[in-house]
Coordinates of C-alpha atoms in Angstrom, one line a residue:
Chain A
G1014 CA -9.5 4.7 15.3
I1015 CA -7.6 1.5 15.0
Q1016 CA -3.9 1.2 15.8
V1017 CA -1.6 -1.1 13.8
E1018 CA 1.8 -2.0 15.2
Q1019 CA 4.6 -4.1 13.8
S1020 CA 7.5 -5.7 15.5
P1021 CA 10.4 -5.7 15.4
P1022 CA 11.0 -2.4 13.7
D1023 CA 14.4 -3.5 12.3
L1024 CA 15.8 -6.9 11.8
I1025 CA 19.2 -8.1 10.5
L1026 CA 19.5 -11.7 9.5
Q1027 CA 22.3 -13.9 8.2
E1028 CA 21.3 -15.5 4.9
G1029 CA 19.6 -18.9 5.5
A1030 CA 18.1 -17.9 8.8
N1031 CA 14.4 -17.9 9.6
S1032 CA 12.4 -15.0 11.0
T1033 CA 9.0 -14.1 12.3
L1034 CA 7.5 -10.7 11.8
R1035 CA 4.4 -9.6 13.8
C1036 CA 1.5 -7.3 13.2
N1037 CA -0.8 -6.4 16.0
F1038 CA -4.1 -4.4 15.6
S1039 CA -6.2 -2.9 18.3
D1040 CA -9.7 -3.7 16.9
S1041 CA -11.4 -6.2 14.7
V1042 CA -10.8 -5.8 11.0
N1043 CA -12.4 -7.0 7.8
N1044 CA -9.2 -7.9 6.0
L1045 CA -5.5 -8.0 6.4
Q1046 CA -2.7 -8.1 3.8
W1047 CA 1.1 -8.3 3.9
F1048 CA 3.3 -6.3 1.6
H1049 CA 7.0 -6.3 0.8
Q1050 CA 8.7 -3.1 -0.4
N1051 CA 12.0 -3.9 -1.9
P1052 CA 15.1 -1.6 -1.6
W1053 CA 14.2 0.0 -4.9
G1054 CA 10.8 1.0 -3.6
Q1055 CA 8.6 -1.4 -5.5
L1056 CA 5.6 -2.7 -3.5
I1057 CA 4.5 -6.3 -3.8
N1058 CA 1.4 -7.8 -2.3
L1059 CA 2.4 -11.0 -0.5
F1060 CA -0.7 -12.3 1.2
Y1061 CA -4.4 -11.6 1.7
I1062 CA -5.0 -13.3 5.0
P1063 CA -7.9 -12.1 7.2
S1064 CA -7.7 -15.4 9.1
G1065 CA -6.0 -18.7 9.0
T1066 CA -2.7 -19.7 7.5
K1067 CA -1.3 -19.4 3.9
Q1068 CA 2.0 -20.4 2.4
N1069 CA 3.8 -19.3 -0.7
G1070 CA 7.2 -20.8 -1.1
R1071 CA 9.5 -19.8 1.7
L1072 CA 6.9 -17.3 3.0
S1073 CA 3.9 -18.1 5.1
A1074 CA 1.5 -16.0 7.1
T1075 CA -1.0 -16.7 9.9
T1076 CA -3.7 -14.4 11.2
V1077 CA -5.5 -15.0 14.5
A1078 CA -8.3 -12.5 14.1
T1079 CA -9.8 -13.2 17.5
E1080 CA -6.5 -12.3 19.2
R1081 CA -5.8 -9.4 16.8
Y1082 CA -2.5 -10.3 15.4
S1083 CA -0.8 -11.7 12.3
L1084 CA 2.5 -13.3 11.8
L1085 CA 4.7 -13.4 8.6
Y1086 CA 7.3 -16.2 8.6
I1087 CA 10.3 -16.1 6.3
S1088 CA 12.3 -19.3 6.1
S1089 CA 15.8 -19.8 4.7
S1090 CA 16.1 -16.1 4.1
Q1091 CA 17.8 -14.7 1.0
T1092 CA 19.4 -11.4 0.3
T1093 CA 16.5 -10.7 -2.1
D1094 CA 14.1 -10.8 1.0
S1095 CA 15.6 -7.5 2.2
G1096 CA 13.3 -4.5 2.3
V1097 CA 10.4 -3.3 4.4
Y1098 CA 7.5 -5.5 5.3
F1099 CA 4.1 -3.8 5.9
C1100 CA 0.9 -5.2 7.1
A1101 CA -2.3 -3.4 6.2
V1102 CA -5.8 -3.8 7.6
E1103 CA -9.2 -2.9 6.2
Y1104 CA -11.3 -1.4 8.9
S1105 CA -14.9 -0.4 8.7
K1106 CA -15.8 1.3 12.0
T1107 CA -15.0 4.9 10.9
S1108 CA -15.9 6.9 7.9
Y1109 CA -12.3 7.5 7.0
D1110 CA -9.0 5.6 7.3
K1111 CA -10.5 2.4 5.9
V1112 CA -7.1 1.0 5.0
I1113 CA -4.4 1.4 7.6
F1114 CA -0.8 0.3 7.2
G1115 CA 1.5 -0.6 10.0
P1116 CA 4.9 1.2 10.3
G1117 CA 6.8 -1.7 8.8
T1118 CA 9.6 -4.0 9.7
S1119 CA 12.9 -3.2 7.9
L1120 CA 14.7 -6.5 7.1
S1121 CA 18.3 -6.7 6.0
V1122 CA 19.6 -10.1 5.0
I1123 CA 23.3 -10.3 4.8
P1124 CA 25.3 -12.9 2.9
Chain B
E901 CA 3.0 -10.5 -17.3
P902 CA 0.6 -7.6 -17.1
E903 CA 1.7 -4.6 -15.0
V904 CA 0.6 -1.3 -13.7
T905 CA 2.4 1.7 -15.1
Q906 CA 2.7 5.2 -13.8
T907 CA 3.8 8.5 -15.4
P908 CA 5.8 10.5 -14.8
S909 CA 8.3 8.7 -12.7
H910 CA 9.3 12.1 -11.1
Q911 CA 7.4 15.3 -11.0
V912 CA 8.8 18.6 -9.7
T913 CA 6.4 21.4 -9.2
Q914 CA 6.1 24.8 -7.4
M915 CA 3.9 25.1 -4.4
G916 CA 0.4 26.1 -5.4
Q917 CA 0.5 24.5 -8.8
E918 CA -1.8 21.7 -10.0
V919 CA -0.4 18.3 -10.8
I920 CA -1.9 15.3 -12.4
L921 CA -0.4 11.9 -11.8
R922 CA -1.3 9.2 -14.2
C923 CA -1.7 5.4 -13.9
V924 CA -2.6 2.7 -16.3
P925 CA -4.0 -0.2 -14.3
I926 CA -4.1 -3.8 -15.4
S927 CA -6.7 -4.0 -18.2
N928 CA -9.3 -6.3 -16.7
H929 CA -9.1 -5.0 -13.2
L930 CA -12.0 -3.2 -11.7
Y931 CA -10.7 -1.6 -8.5
F932 CA -8.2 1.1 -8.4
Y933 CA -6.2 2.7 -5.5
W934 CA -3.9 5.6 -4.8
Y935 CA -1.5 5.4 -1.9
R936 CA 1.3 7.8 -0.9
Q937 CA 4.5 7.3 1.0
I938 CA 6.4 10.2 2.5
L939 CA 10.1 9.5 2.4
G940 CA 11.1 7.0 5.1
Q941 CA 7.6 6.6 6.4
K942 CA 4.8 4.1 6.1
V943 CA 2.5 3.8 3.2
E944 CA -0.8 5.7 3.5
F945 CA -4.1 4.9 1.8
L946 CA -5.6 7.8 -0.1
V947 CA -8.6 6.5 -2.1
S948 CA -10.2 3.6 -3.7
F949 CA -12.3 3.7 -6.9
Y950 CA -14.8 1.3 -8.3
N951 CA -17.4 1.5 -11.0
N952 CA -16.5 5.1 -11.8
E953 CA -16.8 6.5 -8.4
I954 CA -14.9 6.8 -5.1
S955 CA -15.7 3.8 -2.8
E956 CA -13.5 4.8 0.1
K957 CA -11.2 7.7 1.0
S958 CA -8.9 8.6 3.8
E959 CA -8.7 11.9 5.8
I960 CA -5.7 12.8 3.7
F961 CA -7.9 12.8 0.6
D962 CA -9.4 16.3 1.1
D963 CA -10.9 18.7 -1.4
Q964 CA -7.5 19.4 -2.9
F965 CA -7.4 15.8 -4.3
S966 CA -9.6 14.3 -7.0
V967 CA -9.5 11.1 -9.0
E968 CA -10.8 10.3 -12.4
R969 CA -10.9 7.5 -15.0
P970 CA -11.2 9.7 -18.1
D971 CA -11.1 6.8 -20.5
G972 CA -11.1 3.0 -20.4
S973 CA -7.4 2.8 -19.5
N974 CA -6.1 5.7 -17.5
F975 CA -6.7 6.4 -13.8
T976 CA -5.5 9.9 -12.6
L977 CA -4.9 11.6 -9.3
K978 CA -5.1 15.4 -9.4
I979 CA -3.8 17.6 -6.7
R980 CA -5.3 21.1 -7.2
S981 CA -2.9 23.3 -5.3
T982 CA 0.1 21.5 -4.1
K983 CA 1.7 22.1 -0.7
L984 CA 5.2 21.3 0.5
E985 CA 3.8 18.4 2.6
D986 CA 2.4 16.8 -0.6
S987 CA 6.0 15.8 -1.5
A988 CA 5.9 12.0 -1.4
M989 CA 6.0 8.9 -3.6
Y990 CA 2.5 8.2 -5.0
F991 CA 1.6 4.6 -5.8
C992 CA -1.3 3.4 -7.9
A993 CA -2.6 -0.1 -7.5
S994 CA -5.3 -2.2 -9.1
T995 CA -7.1 -5.5 -8.3
G996 CA -9.8 -7.6 -9.8
R997 CA -11.9 -8.0 -6.7
G998 CA -11.1 -5.3 -4.2
F999 CA -9.1 -5.6 -1.1
T1000 CA -9.7 -9.3 -0.9
D1001 CA -7.6 -9.8 -4.0
T1002 CA -3.9 -9.4 -4.8
Q1003 CA -3.1 -5.7 -5.4
Y1004 CA -0.7 -5.0 -8.2
F1005 CA 1.3 -1.8 -7.7
G1006 CA 2.8 0.6 -10.2
P1007 CA 6.4 1.7 -9.7
G1008 CA 5.3 5.1 -8.2
T1009 CA 5.6 8.7 -9.1
R1010 CA 7.9 10.8 -6.9
L1011 CA 6.4 14.2 -6.4
T1012 CA 8.6 17.0 -5.2
V1013 CA 6.9 20.3 -4.3
L1014 CA 9.3 23.3 -4.0

């Protein structure tokens, strides 16, 4: 089956700093999404981005499907950005495990 | 703003008992999902549901699990005979157009199996 990896596993930032989170996947995928899970456990869908670049405020994401990676950029980080960031891929080459999440990047933004 | 709701927020059950987790998706959404997250681990996909039937499921979603949309608003996940390893947070999500659309998540139900 497909492997989804994320790096770094943990990240500590000073408020105002920028960061790049990476998601690598081992096979071609149909779709890719980024999610944020805040410290209270709530999951929020950030981007649907199977290819190309999208921006939403201080967040942007780029997926290079041919090279099997996606990047999530956080600019001017704020303490409310803290939490875990997951990428998830939709994969169709097996009967099961059609949606695979990566292990996440745990981000702490300190004032 | 419309939201996905889930009940109960916390369910404690004895091993071997049946549990039903309930979700009310956003009213005009057509695609529904269940995910689970064991404490401290990544999110795992369980099942997707569209047009009153399962469209995809994971290896985790074995015969112990079932989903149902018993009326026009609720979407339920049933675990027939709970095991200790079913202890996790269970999230429901809904979208208008499947995985290509923004998924809206409920707050989750924490299931504890003793």
